[in-house]
Amino acid sequence: MQKRIRKPETSLQGQPHEPALPDSKSSLRFIGKKMKRHWQLYLVVFLPLLYLVIFKYIPMSGVVIAFKEYNVIQGIWGSPWVGLKYFDQFFESPNFWLYLKNTLGINMYGLLVGFPAPILLALALNEIRNGFFKSSVQMITYAPYFISTVIMVSILIVTLSPSVGIISKFTQILGIENTNFMGIPSLFKSIYVWSDVWQFSGYGAIIYIAALAGVNPELYESAKVDGASRMQKIFNIDLPSLIPVSVILLILNLGNFMKVGFEKVYLMQNPLNISTSEVISTYVYKVGLLSSSFSFSTAIGFFNSIINLILLVSVNYIAKKLSSSSLW
Amino acid sequence: MIKASRIRESYGDRLFLIGVYTFLIMVTIIVLFPLIFIISSSFSSPQAVVSGKVWLLPVDFTLEGYKAVFRNPQIVFGYLNSLYYTVIGTAVNVALTVMLAYPLARKTFYGRNFIMVLLVITMMFEGGLIPLYLVVKNLHILDTRWAMILPGAMAVFQVIVARTFFQTTIPEEIAEAAELDGCSDIRFITSMVIPLSKPILAVLTLMYAVGHWNAYFDALIFLKSAELFPLQIVLRNILILNSIDPTMVSNVDQMLAQQGLKDLLKYSLIVVASAPVLIIYPFVQKHFVKGVMIGSLKG
């Protein structure tokens, strides 16, 4: 008999700090009381939440115009539905595959080169014990991060220009004729990707350097005692300890896969390289704002976001399966 | 006699270390050379720049390029506009970020998980260019200074960074103690949280300010009037689209001089436009590194 009575008691004892909530009504009252006591916090978050609603959630609901024949007079909700018309129009246009190929190509190339570059820099810097040399290199390689996109592209244009550029000086010495590098379609991807490496590797390395600084020094000690070479130390201690942070950064990079680069690609475009430089996001801008096809442009943008979301979710899923680190 | 901790570097290791040094020196040169080249060119005579005599140091030192930059009213106005957007925009950014991040760091704030989900959703999915443009248009702030400040008034990523900071540095117990003493939540934020959070406030200010100074995309889509243009748009027009007011050129002689000056102007302009950020860079680098590292903490 006694045992049967005790049972509910023990389950309550399991969570002694939890207030006893006999029914949902009083738990609501409890929450209400808590909210009332901190009403000022709700006042404080009101403005930021208003911002989120107006500039994030209303535009999100605005993607319905991709399925409508948008016109200014009837507005977003009054315009007639047209289903997938604009998606079909995009998929059937001869340029669809070209733009998709350019978008994927630039991003894949950028990921293959741009992802390992900061890791390599961080590993090299980690080998140096000398404080001054190390911090100077770090500070110098970090600086280009602060150069704006417009300035970065301007630097590319002046350094690669056939008349005054520094690169054409080198080619002149080698006896090669002046070339307009920015106008060669096949070079566009490389210029884009390698200038990104130039600009962002130092910044990207910071996080890896921090991760390497957190490695247990005993590991290095025992590796030394075991007679490991510097190479072996990098492969057996440094690289494995970078895996968690690099997986997270890889997922974050992939989360931006499809939208990457509008600003820079758009500025680097010129009539000569347009065949390789037009990507989906620049096309969205041109179709939407320069020629005012709002519905068509939103449909393309929506397609871009969906691909992006699918990529992010699946990469996160794979990362979770393969290693323990993931975004959520 | 026994010094076990000192194990001599092997031949291979020393060779490897030389390789590492060579690699880092090369990287540094590659990063530094274009920057030095641009600065030197900006101080050289137009003839030296066009004929390609400049390598590392200025040739025929002159300030002509800089004079041309500051004679151009577009550039000066762009500079002032950018300053305005940077100061006001950053103030709004930091205020909104703290206003959202601090309550989210409080365990007693009911509904914080819901708001976090709302935040994370906006990081993964967005309406896109046209729907945002239509919102700005319907608010009737298209082509006004507001369009440069409101649509980007808060960055979700920075909110998460700030929330992590508040969670780890301001213990819940202080807030509870203040509450017992009759301190209101708003008063607690203004007189306790803000003074205790100078590092994160510095980081947020710097990150947002650099973003505003370098931004050109908002201006490209939301602004039409030239007198509202920030520096970056002016730069784009001059440096990338290559458009300089043709009324300034009257005859052929002047045009030739203008051509040389135009190339020089580009270099000077690059230096002038990057100067504010690069000048403060050595002083704030520490904070930036800290900011990147706070951001890397899992929220």
Short mmCIF file of N, CA, C and O in Angstrom, two decimals, chain A residues 31 37-38 40-42 44-45 48 51-52 54-60 63 70 121 124 128 133 137 139-144 146 148 150-151 154-155 164 166 169 198 203 207 210 224 229-231 234 262-263 267 285 288-289 294 297-298 302 305 309 312 326, chain B residues 7 9 13 16-17 20-21 24 28 30-31 33 37-38 49 52 54 96 99-100 103 106 108-110 118-119 121-122 124-125 127 130-131 134-135 150-151 153-154 179 184-186 214 216-217 220-221 232 235-236 239 270 277 281 285 288 292-293 296 298:
data_model
loop_
_atom_site.label_atom_id
_atom_site.label_comp_id
_atom_site.label_asym_id
_atom_site.label_seq_id
_atom_site.Cartn_x
_atom_site.Cartn_y
_atom_site.Cartn_z
N ILE A 31 3.26 32.30 -15.89
CA ILE A 31 3.98 32.97 -16.98
C ILE A 31 3.57 34.44 -17.06
O ILE A 31 4.41 35.33 -17.20
N ARG A 37 6.22 41.09 -14.38
CA ARG A 37 7.34 41.58 -13.58
C ARG A 37 8.44 42.15 -14.49
O ARG A 37 9.14 43.08 -14.11
N HIS A 38 8.60 41.57 -15.69
CA HIS A 38 9.65 42.04 -16.60
C HIS A 38 9.07 42.76 -17.81
O HIS A 38 9.59 42.64 -18.91
N GLN A 40 9.26 45.63 -18.73
CA GLN A 40 10.17 46.57 -19.39
C GLN A 40 11.03 45.89 -20.45
O GLN A 40 11.34 46.48 -21.47
N LEU A 41 11.37 44.62 -20.21
CA LEU A 41 12.16 43.89 -21.21
C LEU A 41 11.35 43.74 -22.51
O LEU A 41 11.90 43.83 -23.60
N TYR A 42 10.05 43.52 -22.36
CA TYR A 42 9.21 43.40 -23.56
C TYR A 42 9.12 44.73 -24.29
O TYR A 42 9.09 44.78 -25.52
N VAL A 44 11.53 46.85 -24.32
CA VAL A 44 12.84 47.04 -24.96
C VAL A 44 12.93 46.27 -26.27
O VAL A 44 13.44 46.77 -27.27
N VAL A 45 12.41 45.03 -26.29
CA VAL A 45 12.55 44.25 -27.54
C VAL A 45 11.54 44.66 -28.59
O VAL A 45 11.61 44.18 -29.73
N PRO A 48 13.29 46.30 -31.94
CA PRO A 48 13.99 45.32 -32.78
C PRO A 48 13.05 44.31 -33.42
O PRO A 48 13.24 43.95 -34.59
N TYR A 51 11.42 45.82 -36.32
CA TYR A 51 12.34 45.82 -37.44
C TYR A 51 12.31 44.47 -38.17
O TYR A 51 12.22 44.41 -39.39
N LEU A 52 12.38 43.38 -37.37
CA LEU A 52 12.38 42.04 -37.97
C LEU A 52 11.12 41.82 -38.80
O LEU A 52 11.17 41.30 -39.92
N ILE A 54 9.06 44.10 -40.18
CA ILE A 54 8.94 44.95 -41.37
C ILE A 54 9.97 44.60 -42.44
O ILE A 54 9.64 44.45 -43.62
N PHE A 55 11.23 44.43 -42.03
CA PHE A 55 12.26 44.29 -43.05
C PHE A 55 12.71 42.85 -43.31
O PHE A 55 13.52 42.61 -44.19
N LYS A 56 12.21 41.90 -42.52
CA LYS A 56 12.56 40.50 -42.80
C LYS A 56 11.32 39.67 -43.13
O LYS A 56 11.32 38.93 -44.10
N TYR A 57 10.29 39.78 -42.30
CA TYR A 57 9.15 38.88 -42.49
C TYR A 57 8.18 39.37 -43.56
O TYR A 57 7.65 38.56 -44.32
N ILE A 58 7.95 40.69 -43.65
CA ILE A 58 7.08 41.16 -44.74
C ILE A 58 7.71 40.86 -46.11
O ILE A 58 7.03 40.33 -46.99
N PRO A 59 9.02 41.11 -46.30
CA PRO A 59 9.61 40.71 -47.59
C PRO A 59 9.49 39.20 -47.83
O PRO A 59 9.30 38.77 -48.97
N MET A 60 9.58 38.41 -46.75
CA MET A 60 9.44 36.96 -46.93
C MET A 60 8.07 36.63 -47.49
O MET A 60 7.94 35.82 -48.39
N VAL A 63 7.36 37.09 -51.30
CA VAL A 63 7.76 36.19 -52.39
C VAL A 63 6.55 35.66 -53.15
O VAL A 63 6.70 35.12 -54.24
N TYR A 70 2.35 40.54 -61.02
CA TYR A 70 2.37 41.75 -60.19
C TYR A 70 2.19 43.00 -61.02
O TYR A 70 2.84 43.20 -62.04
N LEU A 121 47.33 29.27 -43.93
CA LEU A 121 47.99 30.43 -43.33
C LEU A 121 48.07 30.28 -41.81
O LEU A 121 49.11 30.55 -41.19
N ALA A 124 50.71 27.74 -40.86
CA ALA A 124 52.07 28.27 -41.02
C ALA A 124 52.38 29.24 -39.88
O ALA A 124 53.46 29.18 -39.28
N ILE A 128 55.38 29.46 -36.09
CA ILE A 128 56.32 30.52 -35.73
C ILE A 128 56.15 30.87 -34.26
O ILE A 128 55.05 31.11 -33.79
N PHE A 133 57.60 38.91 -35.70
CA PHE A 133 57.36 38.47 -37.08
C PHE A 133 55.94 37.94 -37.24
O PHE A 133 55.22 38.31 -38.16
N VAL A 137 53.04 39.68 -39.66
CA VAL A 137 52.44 38.96 -40.79
C VAL A 137 50.92 38.92 -40.61
O VAL A 137 50.16 39.18 -41.54
N MET A 139 48.99 40.95 -38.93
CA MET A 139 48.37 42.27 -39.08
C MET A 139 48.31 42.68 -40.55
O MET A 139 47.30 43.22 -41.01
N ILE A 140 49.38 42.39 -41.30
CA ILE A 140 49.40 42.78 -42.71
C ILE A 140 48.40 41.97 -43.51
O ILE A 140 47.64 42.50 -44.31
N THR A 141 48.35 40.67 -43.28
CA THR A 141 47.44 39.85 -44.09
C THR A 141 45.98 40.12 -43.71
O THR A 141 45.09 39.87 -44.50
N TYR A 142 45.76 40.64 -42.52
CA TYR A 142 44.40 40.92 -42.06
C TYR A 142 43.87 42.22 -42.66
O TYR A 142 42.67 42.38 -42.87
N ALA A 143 44.78 43.17 -42.96
CA ALA A 143 44.38 44.51 -43.39
C ALA A 143 43.46 44.56 -44.62
O ALA A 143 42.51 45.33 -44.62
N PRO A 144 43.71 43.77 -45.68
CA PRO A 144 42.85 43.91 -46.86
C PRO A 144 41.37 43.65 -46.60
O PRO A 144 40.53 44.07 -47.37
N PHE A 146 39.54 45.15 -44.74
CA PHE A 146 38.84 46.42 -44.55
C PHE A 146 38.64 47.20 -45.83
O PHE A 146 38.04 48.26 -45.83
N SER A 148 36.92 48.15 -49.13
CA SER A 148 35.54 47.97 -49.59
C SER A 148 35.52 47.25 -50.94
O SER A 148 36.51 47.23 -51.67
N VAL A 150 34.00 48.08 -53.66
CA VAL A 150 34.23 48.99 -54.78
C VAL A 150 35.73 49.24 -54.96
O VAL A 150 36.26 49.18 -56.06
N ILE A 151 36.40 49.51 -53.84
CA ILE A 151 37.85 49.76 -53.91
C ILE A 151 38.59 48.51 -54.38
O ILE A 151 39.51 48.57 -55.19
N SER A 154 38.24 48.24 -57.95
CA SER A 154 39.04 49.29 -58.58
C SER A 154 40.52 48.91 -58.59
O SER A 154 41.22 49.12 -59.59
N ILE A 155 40.97 48.34 -57.48
CA ILE A 155 42.37 47.90 -57.42
C ILE A 155 42.61 46.84 -58.49
O ILE A 155 43.62 46.89 -59.22
N VAL A 164 48.32 50.92 -67.55
CA VAL A 164 49.09 51.34 -66.37
C VAL A 164 49.30 50.24 -65.34
O VAL A 164 49.97 50.44 -64.34
N ILE A 166 50.26 47.00 -63.06
CA ILE A 166 51.55 46.43 -62.66
C ILE A 166 51.78 45.07 -63.32
O ILE A 166 52.89 44.71 -63.67
N LYS A 169 53.21 45.29 -66.72
CA LYS A 169 54.64 45.62 -66.71
C LYS A 169 55.48 44.34 -66.70
O LYS A 169 56.46 44.22 -67.40
N TRP A 198 43.18 36.79 -51.65
CA TRP A 198 44.08 37.89 -51.27
C TRP A 198 43.44 38.73 -50.17
O TRP A 198 44.07 39.12 -49.20
N TYR A 203 41.90 37.40 -42.56
CA TYR A 203 40.74 37.49 -41.67
C TYR A 203 40.26 36.10 -41.28
O TYR A 203 40.02 35.81 -40.12
N ILE A 207 40.29 32.81 -36.77
CA ILE A 207 39.50 31.86 -36.02
C ILE A 207 40.25 30.53 -35.86
O ILE A 207 40.20 29.88 -34.82
N ALA A 210 42.99 30.95 -33.29
CA ALA A 210 42.41 30.85 -31.95
C ALA A 210 42.18 29.39 -31.57
O ALA A 210 42.47 28.97 -30.44
N LYS A 224 56.64 15.56 -28.98
CA LYS A 224 58.06 15.88 -29.03
C LYS A 224 58.88 14.73 -28.45
O LYS A 224 59.89 14.31 -29.00
N SER A 229 58.11 14.69 -36.03
CA SER A 229 58.62 15.84 -36.77
C SER A 229 57.51 16.90 -36.81
O SER A 229 56.37 16.63 -36.46
N ARG A 230 57.90 18.11 -37.24
CA ARG A 230 56.92 19.19 -37.32
C ARG A 230 55.76 18.82 -38.25
O ARG A 230 54.60 19.13 -37.97
N MET A 231 56.11 18.17 -39.36
CA MET A 231 55.09 17.74 -40.31
C MET A 231 54.08 16.80 -39.65
O MET A 231 52.88 16.97 -39.76
N ILE A 234 51.76 18.52 -37.34
CA ILE A 234 50.66 19.23 -38.01
C ILE A 234 49.56 18.25 -38.40
O ILE A 234 48.38 18.49 -38.16
N PHE A 262 27.23 38.83 -55.18
CA PHE A 262 26.53 39.77 -56.06
C PHE A 262 27.32 41.06 -56.20
O PHE A 262 27.60 41.52 -57.29
N GLU A 263 27.68 41.64 -55.05
CA GLU A 263 28.29 42.97 -55.07
C GLU A 263 29.57 42.99 -55.91
O GLU A 263 29.76 43.86 -56.74
N LEU A 267 30.22 44.41 -59.94
CA LEU A 267 31.19 45.47 -60.23
C LEU A 267 32.25 45.01 -61.22
O LEU A 267 32.80 45.81 -61.97
N TYR A 285 18.92 41.17 -60.23
CA TYR A 285 18.97 42.63 -60.11
C TYR A 285 18.63 43.30 -61.44
O TYR A 285 17.84 44.22 -61.50
N GLY A 288 14.95 42.58 -62.43
CA GLY A 288 13.99 43.15 -61.50
C GLY A 288 14.00 44.67 -61.47
O GLY A 288 12.99 45.31 -61.70
N LEU A 289 15.15 45.23 -61.18
CA LEU A 289 15.16 46.67 -60.94
C LEU A 289 15.50 47.47 -62.18
O LEU A 289 15.00 48.56 -62.36
N PHE A 294 9.11 42.64 -61.94
CA PHE A 294 9.18 42.27 -60.53
C PHE A 294 8.88 40.80 -60.29
O PHE A 294 9.58 40.12 -59.55
N SER A 297 11.66 38.42 -61.68
CA SER A 297 12.87 38.53 -60.88
C SER A 297 12.72 37.85 -59.53
O SER A 297 13.63 37.16 -59.05
N THR A 298 11.53 38.02 -58.90
CA THR A 298 11.31 37.38 -57.61
C THR A 298 11.30 35.87 -57.74
O THR A 298 11.79 35.16 -56.86
N PHE A 302 13.66 33.49 -55.70
CA PHE A 302 13.06 32.46 -54.86
C PHE A 302 13.70 31.10 -55.14
O PHE A 302 14.07 30.36 -54.23
N SER A 305 17.02 31.04 -53.47
CA SER A 305 16.94 30.84 -52.03
C SER A 305 16.63 29.40 -51.68
O SER A 305 17.16 28.85 -50.70
N LEU A 309 18.75 26.96 -49.37
CA LEU A 309 18.22 26.37 -48.15
C LEU A 309 18.42 24.86 -48.16
O LEU A 309 18.84 24.26 -47.17
N LEU A 312 22.02 24.09 -47.45
CA LEU A 312 22.37 24.32 -46.05
C LEU A 312 21.88 23.18 -45.17
O LEU A 312 22.63 22.62 -44.37
N SER A 326 27.76 20.42 -35.83
CA SER A 326 26.79 20.90 -36.80
C SER A 326 26.24 22.21 -36.29
O SER A 326 26.49 22.59 -35.16
N ILE B 7 64.91 19.03 -26.76
CA ILE B 7 65.22 18.02 -27.76
C ILE B 7 65.60 18.77 -29.03
O ILE B 7 64.88 19.65 -29.49
N GLU B 9 66.19 20.13 -32.65
CA GLU B 9 65.42 20.06 -33.88
C GLU B 9 66.18 19.24 -34.90
O GLU B 9 67.37 19.43 -35.09
N ASP B 13 63.24 19.09 -39.73
CA ASP B 13 62.40 20.10 -39.10
C ASP B 13 62.89 21.50 -39.37
O ASP B 13 62.10 22.42 -39.59
N PHE B 16 62.01 22.41 -42.78
CA PHE B 16 60.57 22.67 -42.83
C PHE B 16 60.26 24.08 -42.32
O PHE B 16 59.48 24.81 -42.93
N LEU B 17 60.94 24.45 -41.24
CA LEU B 17 60.71 25.77 -40.67
C LEU B 17 61.15 26.87 -41.64
O LEU B 17 60.47 27.90 -41.77
N VAL B 20 58.46 27.29 -44.01
CA VAL B 20 57.34 28.04 -43.45
C VAL B 20 57.61 29.54 -43.49
O VAL B 20 56.77 30.34 -43.91
N TYR B 21 58.84 29.92 -43.09
CA TYR B 21 59.20 31.34 -43.11
C TYR B 21 59.13 31.89 -44.54
O TYR B 21 58.59 32.97 -44.77
N LEU B 24 55.55 32.45 -45.54
CA LEU B 24 54.91 33.60 -44.90
C LEU B 24 55.46 34.92 -45.43
O LEU B 24 54.72 35.89 -45.62
N THR B 28 53.25 37.76 -47.29
CA THR B 28 53.25 39.15 -46.86
C THR B 28 53.58 40.09 -48.01
O THR B 28 52.94 41.12 -48.19
N ILE B 30 53.11 39.51 -51.19
CA ILE B 30 51.99 39.52 -52.14
C ILE B 30 50.85 40.42 -51.64
O ILE B 30 50.21 41.12 -52.41
N VAL B 31 50.63 40.40 -50.34
CA VAL B 31 49.56 41.24 -49.80
C VAL B 31 49.97 42.71 -49.82
O VAL B 31 49.19 43.59 -50.17
N PHE B 33 52.50 44.33 -51.55
CA PHE B 33 53.00 45.00 -52.76
C PHE B 33 51.94 45.84 -53.47
O PHE B 33 52.17 47.02 -53.74
N PHE B 37 52.23 49.84 -53.96
CA PHE B 37 52.23 50.32 -55.34
C PHE B 37 51.18 51.41 -55.52
O PHE B 37 51.43 52.46 -56.12
N ILE B 38 49.99 51.20 -54.97
CA ILE B 38 48.91 52.17 -55.12
C ILE B 38 49.22 53.46 -54.38
O ILE B 38 49.05 54.56 -54.92
N VAL B 49 53.09 57.80 -63.83
CA VAL B 49 52.11 56.74 -63.65
C VAL B 49 51.73 56.13 -65.00
O VAL B 49 51.74 54.91 -65.17
N GLY B 52 54.41 54.11 -66.64
CA GLY B 52 54.77 52.90 -65.90
C GLY B 52 56.13 52.94 -65.25
O GLY B 52 56.83 51.93 -65.20
N VAL B 54 56.61 53.87 -62.08
CA VAL B 54 56.50 53.63 -60.64
C VAL B 54 56.57 52.13 -60.35
O VAL B 54 55.88 51.34 -60.98
N LEU B 96 19.76 48.98 -31.45
CA LEU B 96 18.80 47.90 -31.69
C LEU B 96 19.38 46.54 -31.33
O LEU B 96 18.70 45.68 -30.78
N MET B 99 19.37 46.14 -27.63
CA MET B 99 17.99 46.05 -27.14
C MET B 99 17.40 44.66 -27.36
O MET B 99 16.56 44.21 -26.58
N LEU B 100 17.81 44.00 -28.41
CA LEU B 100 17.30 42.65 -28.61
C LEU B 100 18.18 41.60 -27.92
O LEU B 100 17.67 40.64 -27.35
N PRO B 103 17.79 41.18 -23.59
CA PRO B 103 16.66 40.37 -23.10
C PRO B 103 16.80 38.89 -23.48
O PRO B 103 16.44 38.01 -22.69
N ARG B 106 18.62 36.85 -21.00
CA ARG B 106 18.03 36.65 -19.67
C ARG B 106 17.20 35.37 -19.63
O ARG B 106 16.32 35.17 -20.45
N THR B 108 15.06 34.69 -17.36
CA THR B 108 13.71 34.99 -16.88
C THR B 108 12.84 35.63 -17.95
O THR B 108 11.70 35.97 -17.71
N PHE B 109 13.40 35.82 -19.14
CA PHE B 109 12.64 36.47 -20.21
C PHE B 109 11.82 35.42 -20.95
O PHE B 109 12.35 34.66 -21.78
N TYR B 110 10.56 35.35 -20.67
CA TYR B 110 9.74 34.31 -21.26
C TYR B 110 9.51 34.61 -22.75
O TYR B 110 9.21 35.73 -23.13
N LEU B 118 12.72 32.86 -34.48
CA LEU B 118 12.40 33.90 -35.47
C LEU B 118 13.68 34.45 -36.10
O LEU B 118 13.75 34.68 -37.30
N LEU B 119 14.71 34.66 -35.26
CA LEU B 119 15.97 35.22 -35.74
C LEU B 119 16.67 34.25 -36.69
O LEU B 119 17.12 34.64 -37.77
N ILE B 121 15.48 31.84 -38.44
CA ILE B 121 14.78 31.67 -39.72
C ILE B 121 15.21 32.76 -40.72
O ILE B 121 15.46 32.48 -41.89
N THR B 122 15.37 33.99 -40.22
CA THR B 122 15.75 35.06 -41.16
C THR B 122 17.16 34.87 -41.69
O THR B 122 17.50 35.40 -42.73
N MET B 124 18.30 31.95 -42.56
CA MET B 124 18.29 30.87 -43.56
C MET B 124 17.46 31.20 -44.79
O MET B 124 17.72 30.71 -45.87
N PHE B 125 16.45 32.00 -44.59
CA PHE B 125 15.59 32.29 -45.74
C PHE B 125 15.28 33.78 -45.77
O PHE B 125 15.01 34.39 -44.75
N GLY B 127 13.39 37.11 -48.23
CA GLY B 127 12.43 37.41 -49.30
C GLY B 127 13.10 37.70 -50.62
O GLY B 127 12.55 37.44 -51.68
N ILE B 130 13.52 42.04 -54.68
CA ILE B 130 12.32 42.78 -55.10
C ILE B 130 11.35 42.97 -53.94
O ILE B 130 10.88 44.10 -53.71
N PRO B 131 11.00 41.93 -53.18
CA PRO B 131 10.09 42.17 -52.05
C PRO B 131 10.63 43.21 -51.06
O PRO B 131 9.86 44.04 -50.57
N LEU B 134 10.09 46.57 -52.56
CA LEU B 134 8.69 46.99 -52.49
C LEU B 134 8.33 47.47 -51.09
O LEU B 134 7.56 48.44 -50.95
N VAL B 135 8.87 46.83 -50.06
CA VAL B 135 8.61 47.30 -48.69
C VAL B 135 9.14 48.71 -48.51
O VAL B 135 8.45 49.60 -48.02
N LEU B 150 17.38 52.43 -42.33
CA LEU B 150 16.38 51.50 -41.79
C LEU B 150 16.48 50.06 -42.30
O LEU B 150 16.45 49.13 -41.49
N PRO B 151 16.59 49.80 -43.61
CA PRO B 151 16.55 48.39 -44.04
C PRO B 151 17.67 47.54 -43.41
O PRO B 151 17.50 46.35 -43.22
N ALA B 153 19.01 48.09 -40.31
CA ALA B 153 19.14 48.67 -38.96
C ALA B 153 19.69 47.68 -37.94
O ALA B 153 20.05 48.07 -36.83
N MET B 154 19.70 46.40 -38.28
CA MET B 154 20.18 45.41 -37.30
C MET B 154 20.68 44.18 -38.08
O MET B 154 20.08 43.80 -39.06
N GLU B 179 17.24 43.35 -8.95
CA GLU B 179 15.78 43.31 -8.92
C GLU B 179 15.28 43.38 -7.48
O GLU B 179 14.32 44.09 -7.17
N SER B 184 14.72 48.70 -11.75
CA SER B 184 13.90 48.26 -12.88
C SER B 184 14.81 47.70 -13.98
O SER B 184 16.01 47.92 -13.98
N ASP B 185 14.20 46.96 -14.90
CA ASP B 185 15.00 46.31 -15.95
C ASP B 185 15.70 47.34 -16.84
O ASP B 185 16.86 47.17 -17.19
N ILE B 186 14.98 48.42 -17.19
CA ILE B 186 15.59 49.42 -18.07
C ILE B 186 16.74 50.11 -17.35
O ILE B 186 17.82 50.31 -17.92
N ASN B 214 31.75 51.01 -46.06
CA ASN B 214 32.04 50.28 -47.29
C ASN B 214 30.81 49.94 -48.12
O ASN B 214 30.93 49.39 -49.20
N TYR B 216 27.74 49.86 -50.62
CA TYR B 216 27.31 50.57 -51.82
C TYR B 216 26.01 50.02 -52.37
O TYR B 216 25.29 50.67 -53.08
N PHE B 217 25.67 48.78 -51.97
CA PHE B 217 24.55 48.10 -52.60
C PHE B 217 23.21 48.76 -52.26
O PHE B 217 22.37 48.96 -53.15
N LEU B 220 22.79 51.74 -54.25
CA LEU B 220 22.57 51.42 -55.66
C LEU B 220 21.09 51.15 -55.93
O LEU B 220 20.54 51.56 -56.95
N ILE B 221 20.43 50.44 -55.02
CA ILE B 221 19.03 50.12 -55.30
C ILE B 221 18.04 51.14 -54.75
O ILE B 221 16.98 51.32 -55.31
N GLN B 232 30.98 55.45 -51.73
CA GLN B 232 31.23 54.24 -52.52
C GLN B 232 30.58 54.31 -53.90
O GLN B 232 31.11 53.79 -54.88
N LEU B 235 32.63 56.62 -55.97
CA LEU B 235 33.83 55.90 -56.37
C LEU B 235 33.54 54.98 -57.54
O LEU B 235 34.31 54.90 -58.49
N ARG B 236 32.42 54.28 -57.44
CA ARG B 236 32.08 53.36 -58.51
C ARG B 236 31.92 54.13 -59.83
O ARG B 236 32.40 53.70 -60.87
N LEU B 239 35.66 55.34 -60.67
CA LEU B 239 36.72 54.34 -60.83
C LEU B 239 36.32 53.21 -61.77
O LEU B 239 37.13 52.72 -62.53
N ILE B 270 41.58 55.99 -54.40
CA ILE B 270 41.59 54.72 -53.65
C ILE B 270 42.18 54.94 -52.26
O ILE B 270 41.64 54.48 -51.27
N VAL B 277 39.44 54.01 -42.60
CA VAL B 277 39.43 52.67 -42.02
C VAL B 277 40.85 52.19 -41.76
O VAL B 277 41.14 51.62 -40.71
N TYR B 281 42.77 51.32 -38.22
CA TYR B 281 42.97 49.88 -38.14
C TYR B 281 43.99 49.41 -37.08
O TYR B 281 43.66 48.54 -36.27
N GLN B 285 42.60 46.90 -34.22
CA GLN B 285 42.80 45.52 -34.65
C GLN B 285 42.53 44.52 -33.54
O GLN B 285 41.88 43.51 -33.73
N PHE B 288 38.97 43.93 -33.07
CA PHE B 288 38.41 43.17 -34.18
C PHE B 288 38.67 41.68 -34.01
O PHE B 288 37.79 40.86 -34.19
N VAL B 292 35.91 38.72 -33.77
CA VAL B 292 35.82 37.49 -34.55
C VAL B 292 35.75 36.29 -33.62
O VAL B 292 35.01 35.34 -33.83
N MET B 293 36.50 36.38 -32.52
CA MET B 293 36.55 35.25 -31.61
C MET B 293 35.28 35.11 -30.77
O MET B 293 34.80 34.00 -30.55
N SER B 296 32.82 33.46 -32.77
CA SER B 296 33.00 32.04 -33.04
C SER B 296 32.47 31.16 -31.92
O SER B 296 32.33 29.96 -32.08
N LYS B 298 29.97 29.28 -29.63
CA LYS B 298 28.68 28.73 -30.01
C LYS B 298 27.57 29.38 -29.20
O LYS B 298 27.64 29.46 -27.99
#
